[in-house]
Amino acid sequence: ELQKTDAIVVNNLLRPENNCYESLQINASSEDILNRIVTYNEIINVILDVGALFIDGTNEDIALKWLTLSDKNKIDYVVYFDSDSIVVCDRQRHRHRFETSPASERLDLCIFYLDEIHTRGTDFKFPERFRAAVTLGNGLTKDRFVQAAMRMRKLGNGHSLTFWSSHEVHQQIITLKRQSSSKTQEKKVTNNPINLHDILRWVYENTVQSTWDGLHHWAAQSLSYQRKAAAFRNIQWNDHQQLFTDSMMKELAEACWEPEIIELKRMYGARKVLQTVFKIYSTRYAQVNRHFLTDFQNEVLKRLQDYGGTKLRLSQWLDEEQQRELEQELEEERQLERPSPVEPCQPILHEQIKRLCDIDGAMLKLDQLVNVFRPLPYAFTETTLFDYCQADSWQPNLWISTEFQRVILTK
């Protein structure tokens, strides 16, 4: 029943009202992007930052900047995520939970900022004619792209999208557009604006590349698994009740150990030959020579043959560690401030507690023993939870002992 959902989403994405594309300048800041969005020729109510282009501020910082720049005659609130809590902020900087805010009943007066993490798994009932800005960042794959687009539940039936790419992504899309066209059309294509087909071509190219790169890691894990399985298989068991000895554990650990340092000669000294991923791992499996896992190897090699394609690469590159700055990144030095050491309170067992446990004793009036018993909300005093515990909502017959609250010595 869900098999056709993917095609329906793509069809909705390709509708004419979504054919809106904007590219950003090099190293565009969050404020630069927001200024472009608020001056766009149509009002944008939602930012879906699936490309993670807003990197120079917290969700709150970005949301409040957007609210400040937005039209005061049309927008009263901004909605954003603080961790996993949905927060509403008005123009007076008053913050409320979305569920209890008046804004939850007036979504037409709100703008919504969804960071990269929350472009999946969130659901707002946006009014009709809402338009969203979808950011395009490096390496964006189809699953993440479609998930973000589907935050607009009425896509194709009242909701619409605009697409905003970083400068690097814009260059990638142009390059793919040229490559996909014949030489006779190249000049014409260069002058044509980017359209939805070009964006989807770029997304699918990223998806193919991500899947193809993932085959290497998947196959490498299979080799690691076989090494560990072989080590366990080679243990000399005398009987099924035998326990592990220290020497057996040491031998097992040494057999499973994988070197963290690879010699330069081993990585770069071999003759460089272009091979398919299937051929590279066929050779590596032969070198491992774990014949008792033949069925397992055959399944892995079949998957590599089906999905590895004919693309060639150097086998040395599969193990090479590379670092490349793909997007603008901020340097951030974290300073951890740990709590100071504290001393525990000396435990006390009140006589009244003992009397309470005596089933033959007289009935105690707890409300008159304030030095020993307190209503349950008293447990939250002098804590950050006190304002949220709703002290008047608890049953009056729920009590705690003062000893329950005394945990550490305070100044």
mmCIF file of C-alpha atoms in Angstrom:
data_model
loop_
_atom_site.group_PDB
_atom_site.id
_atom_site.type_symbol
_atom_site.label_atom_id
_atom_site.label_comp_id
_atom_site.label_asym_id
_atom_site.label_seq_id
_atom_site.Cartn_x
_atom_site.Cartn_y
_atom_site.Cartn_z
ATOM 1 C CA GLU A 1 0.000 0.000 0.000
ATOM 2 C CA LEU A 2 2.931 2.331 0.732
ATOM 3 C CA GLN A 3 5.002 1.351 -2.309
ATOM 4 C CA LYS A 4 3.589 4.164 -4.464
ATOM 5 C CA THR A 5 4.102 6.847 -1.774
ATOM 6 C CA ASP A 6 7.588 7.684 -3.021
ATOM 7 C CA ALA A 7 6.350 8.327 -6.556
ATOM 8 C CA ILE A 8 3.444 10.442 -5.262
ATOM 9 C CA VAL A 9 5.822 12.627 -3.261
ATOM 10 C CA VAL A 10 8.122 13.143 -6.250
ATOM 11 C CA ASN A 11 5.126 14.055 -8.414
ATOM 12 C CA ASN A 12 4.007 16.594 -5.820
ATOM 13 C CA LEU A 13 7.519 18.036 -5.675
ATOM 14 C CA LEU A 14 7.538 18.527 -9.451
ATOM 15 C CA ARG A 15 4.413 20.683 -9.475
ATOM 16 C CA PRO A 16 4.873 24.154 -11.011
ATOM 17 C CA GLU A 17 4.264 26.054 -7.752
ATOM 18 C CA ASN A 18 7.435 24.454 -6.309
ATOM 19 C CA ASN A 19 9.665 25.504 -9.208
ATOM 20 C CA CYS A 20 11.366 28.255 -7.188
ATOM 21 C CA TYR A 21 15.134 28.141 -6.697
ATOM 22 C CA GLU A 22 17.532 30.606 -5.087
ATOM 23 C CA SER A 23 21.288 30.314 -4.593
ATOM 24 C CA LEU A 24 23.190 32.021 -1.786
ATOM 25 C CA GLN A 25 26.476 33.870 -1.841
ATOM 26 C CA ILE A 26 29.707 32.317 -0.590
ATOM 27 C CA ASN A 27 29.872 31.952 3.205
ATOM 28 C CA ALA A 28 26.368 33.333 3.678
ATOM 29 C CA SER A 29 25.561 33.858 7.371
ATOM 30 C CA SER A 30 22.230 33.062 9.007
ATOM 31 C CA GLU A 31 21.293 36.729 8.930
ATOM 32 C CA ASP A 32 22.150 36.937 5.222
ATOM 33 C CA ILE A 33 19.871 33.985 4.488
ATOM 34 C CA LEU A 34 17.052 35.390 6.639
ATOM 35 C CA ASN A 35 17.285 38.771 4.892
ATOM 36 C CA ARG A 36 16.942 37.014 1.547
ATOM 37 C CA ILE A 37 13.951 35.018 2.811
ATOM 38 C CA VAL A 38 12.013 37.973 4.251
ATOM 39 C CA THR A 39 12.570 40.013 1.074
ATOM 40 C CA TYR A 40 11.465 37.162 -1.200
ATOM 41 C CA ASN A 41 8.604 38.076 -3.533
ATOM 42 C CA GLU A 42 6.220 35.743 -1.673
ATOM 43 C CA ILE A 43 5.862 35.320 2.085
ATOM 44 C CA ILE A 44 7.666 32.260 3.465
ATOM 45 C CA ASN A 45 6.115 30.810 6.616
ATOM 46 C CA VAL A 46 8.367 27.785 7.243
ATOM 47 C CA ILE A 47 12.113 27.168 7.093
ATOM 48 C CA LEU A 48 13.073 23.508 6.662
ATOM 49 C CA ASP A 49 16.830 23.577 7.293
ATOM 50 C CA VAL A 50 17.513 20.041 6.068
ATOM 51 C CA GLY A 51 20.723 21.299 4.441
ATOM 52 C CA ALA A 52 21.978 22.663 7.798
ATOM 53 C CA LEU A 53 22.927 26.092 6.425
ATOM 54 C CA PHE A 54 22.056 27.952 9.652
ATOM 55 C CA ILE A 55 25.197 27.158 11.636
ATOM 56 C CA ASP A 56 26.084 30.394 13.396
ATOM 57 C CA GLY A 57 23.481 30.398 16.145
ATOM 58 C CA THR A 58 21.109 28.355 18.247
ATOM 59 C CA ASN A 59 17.568 27.583 17.150
ATOM 60 C CA GLU A 60 16.346 30.357 19.426
ATOM 61 C CA ASP A 61 18.828 32.891 18.038
ATOM 62 C CA ILE A 62 17.812 32.173 14.461
ATOM 63 C CA ALA A 63 14.086 32.098 15.249
ATOM 64 C CA LEU A 64 14.175 35.440 17.083
ATOM 65 C CA LYS A 65 16.195 37.062 14.285
ATOM 66 C CA TRP A 66 13.598 35.880 11.794
ATOM 67 C CA LEU A 67 10.743 37.183 13.946
ATOM 68 C CA THR A 68 12.457 40.579 14.216
ATOM 69 C CA LEU A 69 12.908 40.807 10.438
ATOM 70 C CA SER A 70 9.398 39.586 9.575
ATOM 71 C CA ASP A 71 6.355 41.772 8.847
ATOM 72 C CA LYS A 72 4.825 42.967 12.142
ATOM 73 C CA ASN A 73 1.423 43.360 10.495
ATOM 74 C CA LYS A 74 1.248 39.695 9.481
ATOM 75 C CA ILE A 75 3.395 37.722 11.944
ATOM 76 C CA ASP A 76 3.048 37.662 15.742
ATOM 77 C CA TYR A 77 4.849 34.456 16.761
ATOM 78 C CA VAL A 78 7.790 32.263 15.875
ATOM 79 C CA VAL A 79 7.814 28.523 16.600
ATOM 80 C CA TYR A 80 11.034 26.556 17.011
ATOM 81 C CA PHE A 81 12.527 23.571 18.827
ATOM 82 C CA ASP A 82 14.484 23.903 22.053
ATOM 83 C CA SER A 83 16.032 20.428 22.285
ATOM 84 C CA ASP A 84 12.889 18.345 21.650
ATOM 85 C CA SER A 85 10.398 20.820 23.121
ATOM 86 C CA ILE A 86 8.298 23.013 20.855
ATOM 87 C CA VAL A 87 8.568 26.649 21.948
ATOM 88 C CA VAL A 88 6.540 29.695 20.895
ATOM 89 C CA CYS A 89 7.936 33.207 21.261
ATOM 90 C CA ASP A 90 5.990 36.425 20.656
ATOM 91 C CA ARG A 91 7.304 39.875 19.804
ATOM 92 C CA GLN A 92 7.564 40.767 23.491
ATOM 93 C CA ARG A 93 10.018 37.859 23.885
ATOM 94 C CA HIS A 94 7.586 35.876 26.041
ATOM 95 C CA ARG A 95 8.192 32.145 25.639
ATOM 96 C CA HIS A 96 5.521 29.477 26.052
ATOM 97 C CA ARG A 97 5.004 25.826 25.346
ATOM 98 C CA PHE A 98 3.362 25.416 21.968
ATOM 99 C CA GLU A 99 0.564 23.195 23.294
ATOM 100 C CA THR A 100 -0.643 25.789 25.811
ATOM 101 C CA SER A 101 0.027 28.895 23.741
ATOM 102 C CA PRO A 102 -2.663 30.887 21.894
ATOM 103 C CA ALA A 103 -0.427 30.529 18.848
ATOM 104 C CA SER A 104 -1.437 26.867 18.555
ATOM 105 C CA GLU A 105 -4.899 28.082 17.499
ATOM 106 C CA ARG A 106 -3.590 30.809 15.159
ATOM 107 C CA LEU A 107 -0.953 29.139 13.005
ATOM 108 C CA ASP A 108 -1.588 31.685 10.265
ATOM 109 C CA LEU A 109 0.109 34.284 12.490
ATOM 110 C CA CYS A 110 3.210 32.087 13.038
ATOM 111 C CA ILE A 111 6.470 31.417 11.286
ATOM 112 C CA PHE A 112 8.193 28.067 11.868
ATOM 113 C CA TYR A 113 11.901 27.259 11.980
ATOM 114 C CA LEU A 114 12.712 23.526 11.856
ATOM 115 C CA ASP A 115 16.392 22.667 12.252
ATOM 116 C CA GLU A 116 17.968 19.741 10.406
ATOM 117 C CA ILE A 117 17.167 17.157 13.095
ATOM 118 C CA HIS A 118 13.491 18.119 13.281
ATOM 119 C CA THR A 119 12.862 18.053 9.546
ATOM 120 C CA ARG A 120 11.996 14.414 10.202
ATOM 121 C CA GLY A 121 9.329 13.097 12.565
ATOM 122 C CA THR A 122 7.550 16.411 13.268
ATOM 123 C CA ASP A 123 3.989 17.177 12.271
ATOM 124 C CA PHE A 124 2.322 20.604 12.212
ATOM 125 C CA LYS A 125 -1.077 21.246 10.668
ATOM 126 C CA PHE A 126 0.024 24.193 8.569
ATOM 127 C CA PRO A 127 -2.771 26.271 7.040
ATOM 128 C CA GLU A 128 -3.287 26.278 3.304
ATOM 129 C CA ARG A 129 -1.157 28.554 1.109
ATOM 130 C CA PHE A 130 1.806 28.126 3.465
ATOM 131 C CA ARG A 131 5.139 28.236 1.652
ATOM 132 C CA ALA A 132 8.352 26.661 2.981
ATOM 133 C CA ALA A 133 12.013 27.376 2.284
ATOM 134 C CA VAL A 134 13.999 24.128 1.949
ATOM 135 C CA THR A 135 17.770 24.513 2.343
ATOM 136 C CA LEU A 136 20.083 22.391 0.199
ATOM 137 C CA GLY A 137 23.378 21.414 1.810
ATOM 138 C CA ASN A 138 26.236 19.271 0.607
ATOM 139 C CA GLY A 139 25.543 15.540 0.309
ATOM 140 C CA LEU A 140 21.757 15.790 0.799
ATOM 141 C CA THR A 141 20.210 12.407 -0.030
ATOM 142 C CA LYS A 142 16.743 11.555 -1.293
ATOM 143 C CA ASP A 143 15.411 10.163 1.996
ATOM 144 C CA ARG A 144 16.290 13.286 3.970
ATOM 145 C CA PHE A 145 15.125 15.554 1.156
ATOM 146 C CA VAL A 146 11.729 13.867 0.818
ATOM 147 C CA GLN A 147 11.243 13.644 4.579
ATOM 148 C CA ALA A 148 11.824 17.389 4.883
ATOM 149 C CA ALA A 149 9.495 18.202 2.001
ATOM 150 C CA MET A 150 6.732 16.088 3.518
ATOM 151 C CA ARG A 151 6.608 18.295 6.613
ATOM 152 C CA MET A 152 4.294 20.236 4.306
ATOM 153 C CA ARG A 153 1.498 17.700 4.521
ATOM 154 C CA LYS A 154 -0.627 19.396 1.859
ATOM 155 C CA LEU A 155 2.171 19.555 -0.672
ATOM 156 C CA GLY A 156 0.498 19.651 -4.062
ATOM 157 C CA ASN A 157 -2.813 20.619 -2.490
ATOM 158 C CA GLY A 158 -2.273 24.042 -0.945
ATOM 159 C CA HIS A 159 1.321 23.982 0.321
ATOM 160 C CA SER A 160 4.371 24.873 -1.759
ATOM 161 C CA LEU A 161 8.186 24.932 -1.528
ATOM 162 C CA THR A 162 11.124 27.118 -2.453
ATOM 163 C CA PHE A 163 14.674 25.786 -2.549
ATOM 164 C CA TRP A 164 17.742 27.635 -1.247
ATOM 165 C CA SER A 165 21.207 26.244 -1.939
ATOM 166 C CA SER A 166 24.642 27.087 -0.640
ATOM 167 C CA HIS A 167 27.166 28.365 -3.163
ATOM 168 C CA GLU A 168 28.982 25.016 -3.315
ATOM 169 C CA VAL A 169 25.762 23.090 -3.906
ATOM 170 C CA HIS A 170 24.800 25.571 -6.621
ATOM 171 C CA GLN A 171 28.069 24.816 -8.446
ATOM 172 C CA GLN A 172 27.450 21.073 -8.112
ATOM 173 C CA ILE A 173 23.955 21.395 -9.600
ATOM 174 C CA ILE A 174 25.265 23.454 -12.520
ATOM 175 C CA THR A 175 28.015 20.890 -13.188
ATOM 176 C CA LEU A 176 25.529 18.010 -13.244
ATOM 177 C CA LYS A 177 23.201 19.999 -15.473
ATOM 178 C CA ARG A 178 25.999 20.480 -17.992
ATOM 179 C CA GLN A 179 27.104 16.855 -17.844
ATOM 180 C CA SER A 180 23.579 15.603 -18.462
ATOM 181 C CA SER A 181 23.204 17.701 -21.607
ATOM 182 C CA SER A 182 24.722 17.076 -24.983
ATOM 183 C CA LYS A 183 27.535 19.252 -26.249
ATOM 184 C CA THR A 184 25.209 21.000 -28.668
ATOM 185 C CA GLN A 185 22.954 22.098 -25.824
ATOM 186 C CA GLU A 186 25.694 23.061 -23.360
ATOM 187 C CA LYS A 187 25.641 26.773 -24.111
ATOM 188 C CA LYS A 188 21.865 26.882 -23.934
ATOM 189 C CA VAL A 189 21.824 24.942 -20.676
ATOM 190 C CA THR A 190 24.330 27.299 -19.087
ATOM 191 C CA ASN A 191 21.962 30.214 -19.605
ATOM 192 C CA ASN A 192 18.886 28.341 -18.391
ATOM 193 C CA PRO A 193 17.821 28.754 -14.742
ATOM 194 C CA ILE A 194 17.984 25.839 -12.323
ATOM 195 C CA ASN A 195 14.686 23.941 -12.176
ATOM 196 C CA LEU A 196 13.208 21.125 -10.119
ATOM 197 C CA HIS A 197 14.558 18.424 -12.415
ATOM 198 C CA ASP A 198 18.084 19.748 -11.865
ATOM 199 C CA ILE A 199 17.597 19.713 -8.074
ATOM 200 C CA LEU A 200 16.245 16.156 -8.097
ATOM 201 C CA ARG A 201 19.077 15.022 -10.375
ATOM 202 C CA TRP A 202 21.560 16.378 -7.821
ATOM 203 C CA VAL A 203 19.711 14.726 -4.913
ATOM 204 C CA TYR A 204 19.623 11.344 -6.654
ATOM 205 C CA GLU A 205 23.309 11.651 -7.559
ATOM 206 C CA ASN A 206 24.089 12.205 -3.864
ATOM 207 C CA THR A 207 21.958 9.202 -2.956
ATOM 208 C CA VAL A 208 23.757 6.948 -5.423
ATOM 209 C CA GLN A 209 27.137 8.162 -4.193
ATOM 210 C CA SER A 210 26.153 7.656 -0.551
ATOM 211 C CA THR A 211 24.912 4.133 -1.247
ATOM 212 C CA TRP A 212 27.995 3.263 -3.266
ATOM 213 C CA ASP A 213 30.347 4.603 -0.582
ATOM 214 C CA GLY A 214 28.406 2.727 2.076
ATOM 215 C CA LEU A 215 29.078 -0.577 0.331
ATOM 216 C CA HIS A 216 32.753 -0.277 1.254
ATOM 217 C CA HIS A 217 32.037 0.184 4.952
ATOM 218 C CA TRP A 218 29.460 -2.589 4.881
ATOM 219 C CA ALA A 219 31.866 -5.017 3.214
ATOM 220 C CA ALA A 220 34.674 -3.994 5.600
ATOM 221 C CA GLN A 221 32.412 -4.852 8.524
ATOM 222 C CA SER A 222 31.803 -8.280 7.032
ATOM 223 C CA LEU A 223 35.558 -8.908 7.003
ATOM 224 C CA SER A 224 35.798 -7.800 10.619
ATOM 225 C CA TYR A 225 32.928 -10.113 11.542
ATOM 226 C CA GLN A 226 34.578 -13.076 9.840
ATOM 227 C CA ARG A 227 37.838 -12.427 11.677
ATOM 228 C CA LYS A 228 36.056 -12.486 15.024
ATOM 229 C CA ALA A 229 33.962 -15.526 14.097
ATOM 230 C CA ALA A 230 37.108 -17.380 13.054
ATOM 231 C CA ALA A 231 38.814 -16.492 16.330
ATOM 232 C CA PHE A 232 35.886 -17.826 18.327
ATOM 233 C CA ARG A 233 35.695 -20.933 16.173
ATOM 234 C CA ASN A 234 39.371 -21.733 16.774
ATOM 235 C CA ILE A 235 39.026 -21.903 20.546
ATOM 236 C CA GLN A 236 39.841 -25.404 21.752
ATOM 237 C CA TRP A 237 36.743 -26.494 23.659
ATOM 238 C CA ASN A 238 37.054 -29.639 25.753
ATOM 239 C CA ASP A 239 33.370 -29.727 26.622
ATOM 240 C CA HIS A 240 30.334 -27.441 26.527
ATOM 241 C CA GLN A 241 30.599 -26.670 30.250
ATOM 242 C CA GLN A 242 34.119 -25.315 29.968
ATOM 243 C CA LEU A 243 34.650 -21.775 31.266
ATOM 244 C CA PHE A 244 36.854 -19.139 29.690
ATOM 245 C CA THR A 245 40.332 -19.023 31.132
ATOM 246 C CA ASP A 246 42.571 -15.946 31.180
ATOM 247 C CA SER A 247 44.785 -17.390 28.460
ATOM 248 C CA MET A 248 41.778 -18.182 26.267
ATOM 249 C CA MET A 249 40.448 -14.638 26.682
ATOM 250 C CA LYS A 250 43.861 -13.209 25.809
ATOM 251 C CA GLU A 251 44.133 -15.352 22.677
ATOM 252 C CA LEU A 252 40.601 -14.371 21.637
ATOM 253 C CA ALA A 253 41.324 -10.677 22.137
ATOM 254 C CA GLU A 254 44.549 -10.854 20.132
ATOM 255 C CA ALA A 255 42.811 -12.674 17.290
ATOM 256 C CA CYS A 256 39.986 -10.099 17.197
ATOM 257 C CA TRP A 257 42.276 -7.112 17.520
ATOM 258 C CA GLU A 258 42.321 -4.769 14.538
ATOM 259 C CA PRO A 259 45.351 -2.515 14.032
ATOM 260 C CA GLU A 260 44.645 1.167 14.512
ATOM 261 C CA ILE A 261 47.864 2.205 12.772
ATOM 262 C CA ILE A 262 48.537 1.227 9.166
ATOM 263 C CA GLU A 263 52.036 1.519 7.772
ATOM 264 C CA LEU A 264 52.452 3.919 4.863
ATOM 265 C CA LYS A 265 54.126 1.202 2.815
ATOM 266 C CA ARG A 266 51.124 -1.072 3.235
ATOM 267 C CA MET A 267 48.651 1.659 2.288
ATOM 268 C CA TYR A 268 50.507 3.344 -0.567
ATOM 269 C CA GLY A 269 53.344 0.973 -1.483
ATOM 270 C CA ALA A 270 51.319 -1.556 -3.444
ATOM 271 C CA ARG A 271 50.870 -1.230 -7.176
ATOM 272 C CA LYS A 272 47.930 1.064 -7.914
ATOM 273 C CA VAL A 273 45.247 -0.717 -9.910
ATOM 274 C CA LEU A 274 41.737 0.521 -10.649
ATOM 275 C CA GLN A 275 39.180 -2.116 -9.694
ATOM 276 C CA THR A 276 35.495 -2.423 -8.919
ATOM 277 C CA VAL A 277 34.410 -2.763 -5.298
ATOM 278 C CA PHE A 278 33.351 -6.344 -6.062
ATOM 279 C CA LYS A 279 36.824 -7.228 -7.388
ATOM 280 C CA ILE A 280 38.610 -5.527 -4.462
ATOM 281 C CA TYR A 281 36.665 -7.461 -1.834
ATOM 282 C CA SER A 282 36.758 -10.720 -3.757
ATOM 283 C CA THR A 283 40.540 -10.485 -3.452
ATOM 284 C CA ARG A 284 40.397 -9.553 0.221
ATOM 285 C CA TYR A 285 38.048 -12.421 1.007
ATOM 286 C CA ALA A 286 40.458 -14.829 -0.674
ATOM 287 C CA GLN A 287 43.252 -13.464 1.522
ATOM 288 C CA VAL A 288 41.189 -13.955 4.683
ATOM 289 C CA ASN A 289 40.546 -17.577 3.723
ATOM 290 C CA ARG A 290 37.758 -18.381 6.209
ATOM 291 C CA HIS A 291 36.158 -21.228 4.301
ATOM 292 C CA PHE A 292 33.667 -22.115 7.009
ATOM 293 C CA LEU A 293 31.873 -18.806 6.258
ATOM 294 C CA THR A 294 31.529 -19.464 2.528
ATOM 295 C CA ASP A 295 27.765 -18.898 2.512
ATOM 296 C CA PHE A 296 28.212 -15.602 4.306
ATOM 297 C CA GLN A 297 30.880 -14.491 1.841
ATOM 298 C CA ASN A 298 28.718 -15.423 -1.136
ATOM 299 C CA GLU A 299 25.846 -13.303 0.150
ATOM 300 C CA VAL A 300 28.097 -10.294 0.653
ATOM 301 C CA LEU A 301 29.752 -10.656 -2.760
ATOM 302 C CA LYS A 302 26.371 -11.034 -4.445
ATOM 303 C CA ARG A 303 25.227 -7.748 -2.872
ATOM 304 C CA LEU A 304 28.445 -6.042 -3.997
ATOM 305 C CA GLN A 305 27.975 -7.367 -7.517
ATOM 306 C CA ASP A 306 24.332 -6.242 -7.659
ATOM 307 C CA TYR A 307 24.879 -2.730 -6.306
ATOM 308 C CA GLY A 308 28.601 -2.024 -6.758
ATOM 309 C CA GLY A 309 28.274 -1.203 -10.432
ATOM 310 C CA THR A 310 31.169 -0.858 -12.826
ATOM 311 C CA LYS A 311 32.737 2.236 -11.267
ATOM 312 C CA LEU A 312 36.470 1.792 -10.707
ATOM 313 C CA ARG A 313 38.566 3.034 -7.826
ATOM 314 C CA LEU A 314 41.936 2.388 -6.212
ATOM 315 C CA SER A 315 41.821 -0.224 -3.457
ATOM 316 C CA GLN A 316 44.188 1.902 -1.334
ATOM 317 C CA TRP A 317 41.597 4.679 -1.159
ATOM 318 C CA LEU A 318 39.172 2.434 0.677
ATOM 319 C CA ASP A 319 41.358 2.594 3.797
ATOM 320 C CA GLU A 320 42.559 6.138 3.445
ATOM 321 C CA GLU A 321 41.428 8.725 5.940
ATOM 322 C CA GLN A 322 40.622 12.041 4.308
ATOM 323 C CA GLN A 323 39.406 15.365 5.596
ATOM 324 C CA ARG A 324 37.774 17.916 3.350
ATOM 325 C CA GLU A 325 35.943 21.078 4.279
ATOM 326 C CA LEU A 326 32.665 20.756 2.408
ATOM 327 C CA GLU A 327 30.722 23.584 3.976
ATOM 328 C CA GLN A 328 31.420 26.647 6.038
ATOM 329 C CA GLU A 329 32.101 25.500 9.580
ATOM 330 C CA LEU A 330 32.431 27.427 12.792
ATOM 331 C CA GLU A 331 35.293 26.886 15.189
ATOM 332 C CA GLU A 332 33.874 26.335 18.637
ATOM 333 C CA GLU A 333 35.842 25.629 21.785
ATOM 334 C CA ARG A 334 33.754 23.943 24.430
ATOM 335 C CA GLN A 335 34.370 24.782 28.030
ATOM 336 C CA LEU A 336 32.880 22.287 30.427
ATOM 337 C CA GLU A 337 31.852 23.671 33.780
ATOM 338 C CA ARG A 338 31.392 20.806 36.167
ATOM 339 C CA PRO A 339 29.547 21.129 39.478
ATOM 340 C CA SER A 340 31.679 21.553 42.572
ATOM 341 C CA PRO A 341 32.004 18.616 44.998
ATOM 342 C CA VAL A 342 29.251 18.330 47.596
ATOM 343 C CA GLU A 343 28.869 16.493 50.877
ATOM 344 C CA PRO A 344 25.938 14.200 51.619
ATOM 345 C CA CYS A 345 23.637 14.889 54.542
ATOM 346 C CA GLN A 346 23.915 12.674 57.586
ATOM 347 C CA PRO A 347 20.824 10.430 57.484
ATOM 348 C CA ILE A 348 18.310 10.763 60.294
ATOM 349 C CA LEU A 349 15.502 8.393 61.262
ATOM 350 C CA HIS A 350 12.785 10.385 63.028
ATOM 351 C CA GLU A 351 10.868 8.851 65.907
ATOM 352 C CA GLN A 352 7.650 9.797 64.133
ATOM 353 C CA ILE A 353 8.647 7.613 61.189
ATOM 354 C CA LYS A 354 9.121 4.694 63.574
ATOM 355 C CA ARG A 355 5.717 5.375 65.108
ATOM 356 C CA LEU A 356 4.168 5.505 61.646
ATOM 357 C CA CYS A 357 5.457 1.989 61.002
ATOM 358 C CA ASP A 358 3.936 0.691 64.227
ATOM 359 C CA ILE A 359 0.615 -0.856 63.217
ATOM 360 C CA ASP A 360 -0.531 -0.905 66.834
ATOM 361 C CA GLY A 361 0.295 2.738 67.477
ATOM 362 C CA ALA A 362 -2.084 5.678 67.555
ATOM 363 C CA MET A 363 -3.063 7.517 64.348
ATOM 364 C CA LEU A 364 -0.679 10.377 63.539
ATOM 365 C CA LYS A 365 -1.808 13.770 62.257
ATOM 366 C CA LEU A 366 0.866 14.428 59.683
ATOM 367 C CA ASP A 367 -0.136 18.034 59.047
ATOM 368 C CA GLN A 368 0.777 18.868 62.640
ATOM 369 C CA LEU A 369 4.275 17.335 62.386
ATOM 370 C CA VAL A 370 5.754 19.913 60.012
ATOM 371 C CA ASN A 371 9.301 19.172 61.133
ATOM 372 C CA VAL A 372 8.975 15.612 59.850
ATOM 373 C CA PHE A 373 6.206 15.504 57.242
ATOM 374 C CA ARG A 374 5.445 17.899 54.391
ATOM 375 C CA PRO A 375 3.067 17.846 51.396
ATOM 376 C CA LEU A 376 4.598 16.279 48.291
ATOM 377 C CA PRO A 377 5.233 19.569 46.343
ATOM 378 C CA TYR A 378 7.639 20.550 49.155
ATOM 379 C CA ALA A 379 10.134 18.139 47.541
ATOM 380 C CA PHE A 380 10.575 20.610 44.654
ATOM 381 C CA THR A 381 11.365 23.690 46.756
ATOM 382 C CA GLU A 382 14.643 25.428 45.925
ATOM 383 C CA THR A 383 14.841 23.526 42.620
ATOM 384 C CA THR A 384 14.290 24.598 39.021
ATOM 385 C CA LEU A 385 11.251 22.288 38.854
ATOM 386 C CA PHE A 386 9.254 24.166 41.469
ATOM 387 C CA ASP A 387 7.656 26.544 38.952
ATOM 388 C CA TYR A 388 6.491 23.598 36.843
ATOM 389 C CA CYS A 389 5.322 21.130 39.513
ATOM 390 C CA GLN A 390 1.825 22.696 39.783
ATOM 391 C CA ALA A 391 1.730 22.497 43.581
ATOM 392 C CA ASP A 392 -2.050 22.943 43.822
ATOM 393 C CA SER A 393 -2.733 19.971 41.549
ATOM 394 C CA TRP A 394 -1.452 17.233 43.862
ATOM 395 C CA GLN A 395 -3.704 15.198 46.148
ATOM 396 C CA PRO A 396 -3.532 16.507 49.761
ATOM 397 C CA ASN A 397 -2.959 12.993 51.139
ATOM 398 C CA LEU A 398 0.453 12.642 49.420
ATOM 399 C CA TRP A 399 3.284 13.327 51.873
ATOM 400 C CA ILE A 400 7.060 13.193 52.047
ATOM 401 C CA SER A 401 9.396 13.233 54.992
ATOM 402 C CA THR A 402 11.800 16.120 55.450
ATOM 403 C CA GLU A 403 14.550 13.515 55.402
ATOM 404 C CA PHE A 404 13.473 12.591 51.849
ATOM 405 C CA GLN A 405 14.340 16.090 50.681
ATOM 406 C CA ARG A 406 17.670 16.332 52.535
ATOM 407 C CA VAL A 407 20.260 14.830 50.161
ATOM 408 C CA ILE A 408 23.304 17.100 50.155
ATOM 409 C CA LEU A 409 24.557 19.828 52.441
ATOM 410 C CA THR A 410 23.778 23.276 51.070
ATOM 411 C CA LYS A 411 25.289 26.617 51.891
#
